[in-house]
Each structure stands twice: as C-alpha cells, then as structure tokens.
Backbone as a chain_set.jsonl record, in Angstrom:
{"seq": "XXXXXXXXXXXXXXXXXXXXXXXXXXXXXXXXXXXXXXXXXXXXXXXXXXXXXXXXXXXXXXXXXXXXXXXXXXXXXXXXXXXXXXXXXXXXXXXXXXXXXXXXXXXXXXXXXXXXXXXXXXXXXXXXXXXXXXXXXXXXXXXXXXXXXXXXXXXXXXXXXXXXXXXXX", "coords": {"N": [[18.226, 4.995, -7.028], [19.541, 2.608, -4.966], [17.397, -0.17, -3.608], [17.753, -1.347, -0.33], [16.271, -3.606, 0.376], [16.353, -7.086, 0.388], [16.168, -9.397, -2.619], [14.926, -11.946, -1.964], [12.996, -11.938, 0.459], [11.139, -9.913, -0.727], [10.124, -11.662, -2.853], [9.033, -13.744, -0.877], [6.739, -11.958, 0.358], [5.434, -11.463, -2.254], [4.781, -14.128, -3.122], [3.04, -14.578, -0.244], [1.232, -12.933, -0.451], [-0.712, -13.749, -2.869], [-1.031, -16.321, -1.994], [-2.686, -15.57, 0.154], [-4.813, -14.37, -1.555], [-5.73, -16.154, -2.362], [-6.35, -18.072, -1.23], [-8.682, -16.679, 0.165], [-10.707, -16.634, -2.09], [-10.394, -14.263, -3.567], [-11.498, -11.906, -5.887], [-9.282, -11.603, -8.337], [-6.514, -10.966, -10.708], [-3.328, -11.212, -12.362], [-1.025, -9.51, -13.395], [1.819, -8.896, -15.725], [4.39, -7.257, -16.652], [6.274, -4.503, -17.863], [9.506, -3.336, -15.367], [8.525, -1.61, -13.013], [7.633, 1.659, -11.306], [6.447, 3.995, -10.356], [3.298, 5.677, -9.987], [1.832, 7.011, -12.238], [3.245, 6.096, -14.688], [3.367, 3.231, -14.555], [0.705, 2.691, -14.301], [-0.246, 3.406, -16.83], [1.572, 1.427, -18.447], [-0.582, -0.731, -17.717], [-2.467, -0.298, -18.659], [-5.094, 1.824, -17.154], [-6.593, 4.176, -16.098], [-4.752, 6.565, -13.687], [-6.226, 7.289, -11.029], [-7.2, 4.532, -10.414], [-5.221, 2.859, -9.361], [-3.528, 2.04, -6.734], [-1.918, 3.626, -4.411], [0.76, 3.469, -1.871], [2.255, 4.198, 0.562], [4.201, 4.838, 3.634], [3.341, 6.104, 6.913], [5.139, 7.857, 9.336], [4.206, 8.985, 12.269], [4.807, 11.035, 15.311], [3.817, 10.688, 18.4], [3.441, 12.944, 21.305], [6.097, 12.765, 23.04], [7.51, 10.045, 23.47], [6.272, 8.365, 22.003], [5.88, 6.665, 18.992], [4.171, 5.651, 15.729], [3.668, 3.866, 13.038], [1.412, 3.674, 9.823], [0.361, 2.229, 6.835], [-0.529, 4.126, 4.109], [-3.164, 4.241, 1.841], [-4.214, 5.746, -1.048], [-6.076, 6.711, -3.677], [-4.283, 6.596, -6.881], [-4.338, 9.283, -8.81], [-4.041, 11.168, -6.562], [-2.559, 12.857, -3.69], [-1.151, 12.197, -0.387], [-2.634, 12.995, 2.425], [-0.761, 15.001, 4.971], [-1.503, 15.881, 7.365], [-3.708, 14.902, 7.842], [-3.756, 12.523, 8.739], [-2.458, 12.687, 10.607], [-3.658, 14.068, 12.359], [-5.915, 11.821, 12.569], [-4.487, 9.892, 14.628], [-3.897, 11.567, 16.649], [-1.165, 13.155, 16.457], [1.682, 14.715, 17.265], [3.594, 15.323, 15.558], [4.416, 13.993, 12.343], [5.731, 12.424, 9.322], [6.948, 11.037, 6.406], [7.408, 7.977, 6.54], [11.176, 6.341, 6.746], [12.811, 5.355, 3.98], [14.044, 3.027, 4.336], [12.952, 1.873, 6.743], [10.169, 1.537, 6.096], [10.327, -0.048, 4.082], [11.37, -2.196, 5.52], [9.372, -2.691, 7.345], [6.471, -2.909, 4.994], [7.942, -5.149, 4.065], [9.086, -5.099, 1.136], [10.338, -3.53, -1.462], [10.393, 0.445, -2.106], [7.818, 1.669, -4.369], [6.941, -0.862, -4.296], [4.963, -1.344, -2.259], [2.421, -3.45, -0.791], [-0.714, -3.009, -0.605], [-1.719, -4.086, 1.656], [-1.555, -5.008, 5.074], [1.005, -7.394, 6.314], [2.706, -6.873, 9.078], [2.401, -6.568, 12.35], [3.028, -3.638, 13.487], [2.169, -2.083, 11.699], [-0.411, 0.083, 11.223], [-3.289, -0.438, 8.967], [-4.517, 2.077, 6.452], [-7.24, 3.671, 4.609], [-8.082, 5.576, 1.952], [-11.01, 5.92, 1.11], [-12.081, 6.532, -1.548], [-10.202, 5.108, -3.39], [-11.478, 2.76, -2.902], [-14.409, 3.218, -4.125], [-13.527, 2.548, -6.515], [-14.132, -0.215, -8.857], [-12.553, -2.148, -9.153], [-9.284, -2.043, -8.711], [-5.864, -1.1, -9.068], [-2.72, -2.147, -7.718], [1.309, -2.732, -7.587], [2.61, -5.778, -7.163], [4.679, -6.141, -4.694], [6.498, -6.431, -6.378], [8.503, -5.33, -9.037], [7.826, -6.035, -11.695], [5.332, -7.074, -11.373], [2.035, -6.9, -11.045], [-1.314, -6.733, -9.495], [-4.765, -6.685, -10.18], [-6.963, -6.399, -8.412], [-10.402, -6.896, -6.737], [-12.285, -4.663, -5.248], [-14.34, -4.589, -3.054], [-13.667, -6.937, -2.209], [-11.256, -6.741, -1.178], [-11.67, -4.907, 0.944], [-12.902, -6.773, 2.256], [-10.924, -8.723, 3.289], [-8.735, -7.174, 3.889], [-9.435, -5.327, 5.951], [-9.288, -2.196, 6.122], [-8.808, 0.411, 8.126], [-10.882, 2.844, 7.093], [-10.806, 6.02, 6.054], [-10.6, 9.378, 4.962], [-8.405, 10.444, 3.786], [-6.393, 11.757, 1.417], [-5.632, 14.214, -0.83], [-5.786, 16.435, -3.192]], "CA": [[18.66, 4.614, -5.705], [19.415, 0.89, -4.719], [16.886, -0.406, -2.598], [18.072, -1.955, 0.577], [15.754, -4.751, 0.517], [16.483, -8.634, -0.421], [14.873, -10.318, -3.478], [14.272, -13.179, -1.317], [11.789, -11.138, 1.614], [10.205, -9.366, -1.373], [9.656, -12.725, -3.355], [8.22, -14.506, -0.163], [6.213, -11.353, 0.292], [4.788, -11.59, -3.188], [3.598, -15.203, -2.437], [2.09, -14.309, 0.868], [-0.459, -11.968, -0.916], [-1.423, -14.452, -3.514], [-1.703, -17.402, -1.218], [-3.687, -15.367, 1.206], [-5.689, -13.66, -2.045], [-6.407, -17.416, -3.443], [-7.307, -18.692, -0.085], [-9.854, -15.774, 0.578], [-11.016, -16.435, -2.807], [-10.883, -12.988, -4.074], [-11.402, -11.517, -7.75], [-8.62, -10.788, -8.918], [-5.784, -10.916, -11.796], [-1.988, -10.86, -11.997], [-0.47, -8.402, -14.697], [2.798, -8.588, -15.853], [4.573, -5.38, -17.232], [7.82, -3.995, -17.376], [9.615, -3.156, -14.39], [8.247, -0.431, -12.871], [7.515, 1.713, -9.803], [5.932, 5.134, -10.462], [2.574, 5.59, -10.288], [1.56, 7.564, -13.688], [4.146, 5.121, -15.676], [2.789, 1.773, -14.189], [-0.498, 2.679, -14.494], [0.11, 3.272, -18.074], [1.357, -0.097, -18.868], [-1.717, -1.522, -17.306], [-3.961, 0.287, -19.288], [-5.807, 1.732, -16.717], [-6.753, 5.771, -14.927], [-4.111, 6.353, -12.333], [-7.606, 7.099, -10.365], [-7.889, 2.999, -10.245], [-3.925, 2.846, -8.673], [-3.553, 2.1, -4.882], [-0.576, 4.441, -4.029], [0.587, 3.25, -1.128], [3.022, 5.168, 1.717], [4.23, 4.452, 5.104], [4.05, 7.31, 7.438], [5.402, 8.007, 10.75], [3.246, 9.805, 13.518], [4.866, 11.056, 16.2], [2.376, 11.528, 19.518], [3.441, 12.905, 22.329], [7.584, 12.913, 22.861], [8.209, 8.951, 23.824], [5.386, 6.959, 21.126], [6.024, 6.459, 17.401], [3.072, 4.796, 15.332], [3.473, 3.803, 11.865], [0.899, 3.708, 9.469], [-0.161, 2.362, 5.929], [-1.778, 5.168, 3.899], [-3.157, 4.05, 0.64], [-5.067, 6.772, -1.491], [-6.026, 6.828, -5.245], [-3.127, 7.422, -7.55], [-4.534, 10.422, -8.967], [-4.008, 11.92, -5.518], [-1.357, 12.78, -3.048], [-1.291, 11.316, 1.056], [-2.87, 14.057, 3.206], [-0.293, 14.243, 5.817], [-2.006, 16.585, 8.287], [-5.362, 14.113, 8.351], [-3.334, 11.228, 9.488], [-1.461, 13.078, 11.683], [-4.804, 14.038, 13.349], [-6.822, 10.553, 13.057], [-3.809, 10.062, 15.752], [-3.659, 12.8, 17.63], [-0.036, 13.444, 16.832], [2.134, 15.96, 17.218], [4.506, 15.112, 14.132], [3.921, 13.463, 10.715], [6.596, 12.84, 8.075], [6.806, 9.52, 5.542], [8.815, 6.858, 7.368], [12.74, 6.192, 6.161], [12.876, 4.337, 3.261], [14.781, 1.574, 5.426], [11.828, 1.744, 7.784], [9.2, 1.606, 4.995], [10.812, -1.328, 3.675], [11.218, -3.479, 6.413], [7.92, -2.967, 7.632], [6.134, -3.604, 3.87], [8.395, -6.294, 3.237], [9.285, -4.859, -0.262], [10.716, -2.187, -2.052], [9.592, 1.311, -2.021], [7.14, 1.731, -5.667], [6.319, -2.27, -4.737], [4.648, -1.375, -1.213], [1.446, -3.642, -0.913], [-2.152, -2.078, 0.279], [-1.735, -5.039, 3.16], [-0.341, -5.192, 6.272], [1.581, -8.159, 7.18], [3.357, -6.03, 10.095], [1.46, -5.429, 13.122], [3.208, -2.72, 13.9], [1.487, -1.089, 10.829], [-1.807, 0.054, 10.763], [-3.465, -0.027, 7.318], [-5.613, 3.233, 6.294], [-7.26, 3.27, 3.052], [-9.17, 6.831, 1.916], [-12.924, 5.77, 0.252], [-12.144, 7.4, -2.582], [-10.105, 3.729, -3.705], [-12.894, 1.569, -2.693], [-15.233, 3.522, -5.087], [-13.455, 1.499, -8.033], [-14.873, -1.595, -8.586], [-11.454, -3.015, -9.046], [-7.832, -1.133, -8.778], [-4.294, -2.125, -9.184], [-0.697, -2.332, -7.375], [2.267, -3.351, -7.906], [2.54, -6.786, -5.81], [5.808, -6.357, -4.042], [7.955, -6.788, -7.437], [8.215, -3.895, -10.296], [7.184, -6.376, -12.832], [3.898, -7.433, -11.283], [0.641, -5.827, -10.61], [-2.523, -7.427, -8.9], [-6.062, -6.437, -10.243], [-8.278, -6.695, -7.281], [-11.947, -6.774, -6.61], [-12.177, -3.409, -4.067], [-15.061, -5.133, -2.168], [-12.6, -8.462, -1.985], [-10.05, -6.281, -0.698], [-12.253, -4.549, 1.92], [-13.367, -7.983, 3.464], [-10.009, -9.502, 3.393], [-7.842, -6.589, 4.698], [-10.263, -4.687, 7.029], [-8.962, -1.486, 6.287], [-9.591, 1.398, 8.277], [-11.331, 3.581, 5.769], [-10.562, 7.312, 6.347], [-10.565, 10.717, 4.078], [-6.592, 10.57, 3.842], [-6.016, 11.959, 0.563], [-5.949, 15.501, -0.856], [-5.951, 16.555, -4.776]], "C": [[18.512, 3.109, -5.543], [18.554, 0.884, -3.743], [17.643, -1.686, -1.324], [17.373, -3.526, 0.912], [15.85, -6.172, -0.402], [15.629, -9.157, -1.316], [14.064, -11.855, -2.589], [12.568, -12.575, -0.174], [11.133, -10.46, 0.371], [9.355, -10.61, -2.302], [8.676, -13.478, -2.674], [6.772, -13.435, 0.039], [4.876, -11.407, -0.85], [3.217, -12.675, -3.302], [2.726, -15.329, -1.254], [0.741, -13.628, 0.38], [-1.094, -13.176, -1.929], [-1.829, -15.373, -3.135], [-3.329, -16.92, -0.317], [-4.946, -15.029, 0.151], [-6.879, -14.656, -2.55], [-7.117, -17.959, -2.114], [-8.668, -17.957, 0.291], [-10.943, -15.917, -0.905], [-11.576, -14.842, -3.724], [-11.043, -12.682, -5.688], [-10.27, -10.979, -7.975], [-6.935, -11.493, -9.875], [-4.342, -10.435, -11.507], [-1.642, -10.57, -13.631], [1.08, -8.527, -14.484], [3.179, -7.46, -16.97], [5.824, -5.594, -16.766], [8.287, -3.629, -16.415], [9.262, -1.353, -14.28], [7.353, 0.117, -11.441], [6.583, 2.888, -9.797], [5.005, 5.149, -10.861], [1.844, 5.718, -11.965], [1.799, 6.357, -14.909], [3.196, 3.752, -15.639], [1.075, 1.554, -14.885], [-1.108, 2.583, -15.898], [0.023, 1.982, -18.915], [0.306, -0.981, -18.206], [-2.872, -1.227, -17.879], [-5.164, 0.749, -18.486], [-5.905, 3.388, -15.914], [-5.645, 5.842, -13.732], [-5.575, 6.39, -10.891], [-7.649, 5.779, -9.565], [-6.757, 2.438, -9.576], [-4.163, 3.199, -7.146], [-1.779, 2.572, -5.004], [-0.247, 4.288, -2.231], [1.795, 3.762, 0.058], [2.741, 4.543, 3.146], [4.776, 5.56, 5.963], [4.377, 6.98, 8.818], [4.898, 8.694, 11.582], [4.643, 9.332, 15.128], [3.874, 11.498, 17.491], [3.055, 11.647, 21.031], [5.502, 12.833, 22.088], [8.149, 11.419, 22.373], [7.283, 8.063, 22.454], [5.083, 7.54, 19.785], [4.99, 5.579, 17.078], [3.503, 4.626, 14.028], [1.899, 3.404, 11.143], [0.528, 3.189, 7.614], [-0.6, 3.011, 5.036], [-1.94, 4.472, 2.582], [-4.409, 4.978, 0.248], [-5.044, 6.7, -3.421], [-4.662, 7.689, -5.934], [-3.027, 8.58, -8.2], [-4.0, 11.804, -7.369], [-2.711, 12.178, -4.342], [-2.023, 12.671, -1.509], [-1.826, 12.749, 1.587], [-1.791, 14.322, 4.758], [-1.297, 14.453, 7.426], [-3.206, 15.387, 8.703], [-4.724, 12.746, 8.978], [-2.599, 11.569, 10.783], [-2.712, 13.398, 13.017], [-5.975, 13.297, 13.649], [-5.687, 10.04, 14.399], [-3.515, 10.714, 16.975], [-2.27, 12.991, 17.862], [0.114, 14.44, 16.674], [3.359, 16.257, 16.302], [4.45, 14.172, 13.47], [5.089, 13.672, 9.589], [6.49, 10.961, 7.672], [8.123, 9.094, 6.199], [10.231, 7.112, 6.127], [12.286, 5.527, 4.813], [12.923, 2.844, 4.083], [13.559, 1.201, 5.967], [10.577, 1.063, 7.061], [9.479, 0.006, 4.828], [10.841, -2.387, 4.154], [9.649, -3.574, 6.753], [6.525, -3.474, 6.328], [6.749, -5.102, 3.621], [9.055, -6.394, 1.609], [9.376, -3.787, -0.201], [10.205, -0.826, -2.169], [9.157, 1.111, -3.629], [6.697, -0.093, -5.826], [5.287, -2.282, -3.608], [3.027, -1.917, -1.35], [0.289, -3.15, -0.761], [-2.657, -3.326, 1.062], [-0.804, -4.547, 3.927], [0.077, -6.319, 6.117], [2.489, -7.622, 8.28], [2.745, -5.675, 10.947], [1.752, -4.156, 13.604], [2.831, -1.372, 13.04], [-0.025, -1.456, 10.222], [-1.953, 0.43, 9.274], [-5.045, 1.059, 7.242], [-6.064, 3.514, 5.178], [-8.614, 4.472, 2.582], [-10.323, 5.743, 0.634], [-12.666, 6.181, -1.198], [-11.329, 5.914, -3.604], [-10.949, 2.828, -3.568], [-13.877, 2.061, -3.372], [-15.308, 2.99, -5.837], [-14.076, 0.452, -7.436], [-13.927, -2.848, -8.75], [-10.244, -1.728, -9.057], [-6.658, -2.185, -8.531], [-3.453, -1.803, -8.32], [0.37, -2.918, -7.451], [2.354, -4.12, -6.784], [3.857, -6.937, -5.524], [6.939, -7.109, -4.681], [7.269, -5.21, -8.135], [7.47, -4.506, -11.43], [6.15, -7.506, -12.535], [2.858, -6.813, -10.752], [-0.454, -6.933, -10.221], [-3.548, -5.968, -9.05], [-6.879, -6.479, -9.173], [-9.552, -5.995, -7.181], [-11.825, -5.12, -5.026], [-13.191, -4.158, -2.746], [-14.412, -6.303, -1.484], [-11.528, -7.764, -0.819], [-10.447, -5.911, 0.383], [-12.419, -5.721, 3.075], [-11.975, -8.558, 3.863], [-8.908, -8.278, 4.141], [-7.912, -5.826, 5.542], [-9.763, -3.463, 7.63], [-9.173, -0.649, 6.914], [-9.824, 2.495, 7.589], [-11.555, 5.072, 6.172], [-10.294, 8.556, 5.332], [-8.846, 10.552, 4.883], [-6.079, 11.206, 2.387], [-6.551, 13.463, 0.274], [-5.483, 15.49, -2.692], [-4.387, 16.839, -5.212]], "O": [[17.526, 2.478, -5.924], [18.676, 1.763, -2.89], [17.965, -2.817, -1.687], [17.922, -4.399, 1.584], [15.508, -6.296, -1.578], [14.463, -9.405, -1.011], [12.998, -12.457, -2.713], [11.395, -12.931, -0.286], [9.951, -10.523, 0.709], [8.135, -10.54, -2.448], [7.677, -13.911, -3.249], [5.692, -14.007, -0.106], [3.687, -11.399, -0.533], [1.995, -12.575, -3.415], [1.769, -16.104, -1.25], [-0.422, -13.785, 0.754], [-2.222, -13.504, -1.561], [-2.924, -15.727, -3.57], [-4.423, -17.466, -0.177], [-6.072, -15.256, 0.595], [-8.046, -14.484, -2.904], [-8.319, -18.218, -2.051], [-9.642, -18.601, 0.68], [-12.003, -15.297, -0.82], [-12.637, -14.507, -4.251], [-10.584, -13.445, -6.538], [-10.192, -9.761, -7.811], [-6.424, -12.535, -9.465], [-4.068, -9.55, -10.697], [-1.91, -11.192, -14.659], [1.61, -8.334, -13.389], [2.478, -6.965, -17.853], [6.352, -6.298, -15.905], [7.268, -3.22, -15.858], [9.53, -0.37, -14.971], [6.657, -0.589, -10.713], [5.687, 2.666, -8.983], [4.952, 4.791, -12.037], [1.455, 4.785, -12.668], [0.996, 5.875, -15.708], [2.468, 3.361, -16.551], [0.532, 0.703, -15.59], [-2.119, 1.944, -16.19], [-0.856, 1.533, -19.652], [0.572, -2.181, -18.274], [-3.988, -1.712, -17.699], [-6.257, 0.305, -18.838], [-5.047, 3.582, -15.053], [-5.802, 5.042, -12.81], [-5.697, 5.535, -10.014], [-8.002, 5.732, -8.386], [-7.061, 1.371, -9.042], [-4.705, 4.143, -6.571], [-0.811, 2.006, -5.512], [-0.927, 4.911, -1.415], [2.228, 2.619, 0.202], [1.746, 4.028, 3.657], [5.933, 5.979, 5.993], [3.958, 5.974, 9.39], [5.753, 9.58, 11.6], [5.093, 8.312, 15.649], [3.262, 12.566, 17.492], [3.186, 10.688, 21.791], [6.014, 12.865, 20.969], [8.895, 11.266, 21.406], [7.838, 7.057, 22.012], [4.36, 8.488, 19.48], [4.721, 4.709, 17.905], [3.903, 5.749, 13.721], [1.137, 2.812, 11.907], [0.425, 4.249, 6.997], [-1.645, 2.407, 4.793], [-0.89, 4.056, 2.091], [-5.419, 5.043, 0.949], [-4.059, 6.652, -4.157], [-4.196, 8.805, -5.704], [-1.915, 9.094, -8.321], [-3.73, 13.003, -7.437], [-1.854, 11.296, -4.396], [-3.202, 12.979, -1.334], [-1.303, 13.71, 1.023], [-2.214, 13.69, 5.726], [-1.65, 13.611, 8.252], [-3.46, 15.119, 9.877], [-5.405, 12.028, 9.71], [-2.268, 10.842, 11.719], [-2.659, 13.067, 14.201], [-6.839, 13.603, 14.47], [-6.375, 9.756, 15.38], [-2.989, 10.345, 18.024], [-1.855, 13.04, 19.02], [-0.675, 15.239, 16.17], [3.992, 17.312, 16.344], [4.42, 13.148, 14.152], [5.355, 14.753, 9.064], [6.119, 10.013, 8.363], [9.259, 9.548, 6.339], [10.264, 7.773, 5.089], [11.107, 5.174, 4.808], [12.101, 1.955, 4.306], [13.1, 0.116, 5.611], [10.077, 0.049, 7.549], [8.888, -0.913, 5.394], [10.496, -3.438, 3.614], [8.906, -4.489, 6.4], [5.685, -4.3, 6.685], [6.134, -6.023, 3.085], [9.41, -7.422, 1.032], [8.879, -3.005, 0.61], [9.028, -1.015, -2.476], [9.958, 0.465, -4.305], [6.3, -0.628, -6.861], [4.513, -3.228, -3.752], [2.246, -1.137, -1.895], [0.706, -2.005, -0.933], [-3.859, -3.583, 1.121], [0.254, -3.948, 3.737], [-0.802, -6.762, 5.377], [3.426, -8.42, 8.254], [2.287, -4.537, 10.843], [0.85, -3.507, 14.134], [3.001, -0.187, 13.328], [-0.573, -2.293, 9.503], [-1.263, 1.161, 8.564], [-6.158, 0.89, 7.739], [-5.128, 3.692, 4.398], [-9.808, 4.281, 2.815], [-10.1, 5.102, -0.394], [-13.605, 5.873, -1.932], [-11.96, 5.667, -4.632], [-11.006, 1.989, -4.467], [-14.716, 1.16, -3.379], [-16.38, 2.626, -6.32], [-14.43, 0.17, -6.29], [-14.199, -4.039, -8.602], [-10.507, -0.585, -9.432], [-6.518, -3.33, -8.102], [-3.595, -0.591, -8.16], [0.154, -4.121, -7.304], [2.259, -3.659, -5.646], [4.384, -7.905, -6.074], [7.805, -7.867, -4.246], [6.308, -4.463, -7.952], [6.654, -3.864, -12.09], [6.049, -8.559, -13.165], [3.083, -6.076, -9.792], [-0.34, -8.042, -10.744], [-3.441, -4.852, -8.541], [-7.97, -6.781, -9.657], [-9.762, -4.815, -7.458], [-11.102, -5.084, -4.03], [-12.748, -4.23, -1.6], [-14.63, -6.574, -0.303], [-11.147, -8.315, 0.214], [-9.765, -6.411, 1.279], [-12.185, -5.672, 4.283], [-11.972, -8.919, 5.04], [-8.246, -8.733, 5.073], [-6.897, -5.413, 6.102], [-9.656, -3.256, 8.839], [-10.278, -0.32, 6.484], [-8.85, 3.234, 7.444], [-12.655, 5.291, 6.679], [-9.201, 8.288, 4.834], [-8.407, 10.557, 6.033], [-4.868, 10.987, 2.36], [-7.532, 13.95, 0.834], [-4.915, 14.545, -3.239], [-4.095, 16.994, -6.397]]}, "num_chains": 1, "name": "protein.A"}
C-alpha cells in the first residue's frame, strides 16, 4: 500500500527526534538497515528480541457520542495493543486503531515508521511497563531505513509517558 505521507514531513520528523534526543542528551544510537517496517523483520536486521521493539499504534477512543481522543499506544514487540484497556483508561465507549490517514498525520510519518513520541498534542502517548523493563529498545525513527537505540530510562524522562498495562500476549 502507498503511504499517503510526504518524504519531506517524515524527513523533518526524523530530525525533530534527533535534535530533541541530542539536546536532552540521551543514550542512544542510530542503526541503519534495509528498508523496513514490520516488527519481527526489523527487529531481525537489528539483531535484537522483538521483546526490545517499541511497536507503536495510534488508536481512536470514542467516549460518549460527540468526543474522539486519540492515543499513542506503544507496547513491546513481542506483544499485541490491548484494545479493551485503553478503551477503559478512557472511559470510552468505542476503540478501534485510527485510519491510516489519521495515524499518519498525527505521527508525522508513515505507518511501520510511527515514533514512541508525541509531537501532536492532540495525541496522548501511553507506553505499557513491560518496554521500560529493557534497558534500551529500538524503533524505526520515522524512515524504514533507520532505527534509534534508546536508553528506556532516557526515554522515560524525555517523553513523560503515561505508563499503563496496555498490552496483551
């Protein structure tokens, strides 16, 4: 599937995380690799447990008839998004993974490039414990053929996730 989104907004994207990652001084490493989007695969060419992979999803909560929320979810790549638990850290009354389109604009990048930041306030970022266990994990930084290493504790201080059981086996 073509993605709808411009190399230019995913490029500036790219540099937004590394400016902000170098300014915060965080730990962490830029991997290049073949293009690539799928957890298992990626994780692969990085040499590394999907376990240690930030999988990252943008859902939609509906609450109530009139108010839409989006959401962040990032959960170890071993694992799949819980939808039900996000749907009820909200108190909604419907839960399905945003559009693509939607996804996209609000990341800033491609679906299989989606950061584990916000830049979007209109999306909260939610990040199950079970990723912050590693002592570093990877994602693809808002290209296919780059990945960012990061420190998990680095990542915690710098993107002030809210840290929630969101993930299911």
């Amino acid at each position: 599937m073509e993605s709808t989104h411009d190399a230019h907004a995913t490029y500036a994207t790219y540099e937004k995380l590394l400016a902000l990652l170098d300014e915060r001084g965080a730990a962490h490493r830029v991997i290049e690799h073949a293009p690539e989007g799928a957890t298992e695969a990626v994780s692969a060419l990085r040499g590394h447990e999907p376990a240690q992979a930030a999988k990252c999803i943008i859902a939609m909560v509906k609450i109530g008839k009139k108010e839409k929320r989006f959401a962040l979810v990032v959960v170890p790549g071993d694992k799949r998004i819980d939808l039900n638990a996000v749907k009820a850290l909200y108190g909604g009354t419907y839960v399905s993974f945003a559009s693509p389109e939607t996804a996209e604009e609000l990341a800033g990048s491609p679906s299989g490039t989606i950061l584990p930041f916000s830049f979007d306030e209109r999306l909260e970022l939610i990040v199950d414990p079970d990723l912050l266990a590693n002592e570093e994990f990877y994602f693809n930084a808002a290209r296919l053929d780059r990945s960012i290493a990061l420190s998990a504790k680095d990542y915690e201080s710098i993107a002030e996730p809210r840290v929630e059981r969101v993930s299911a086996a």
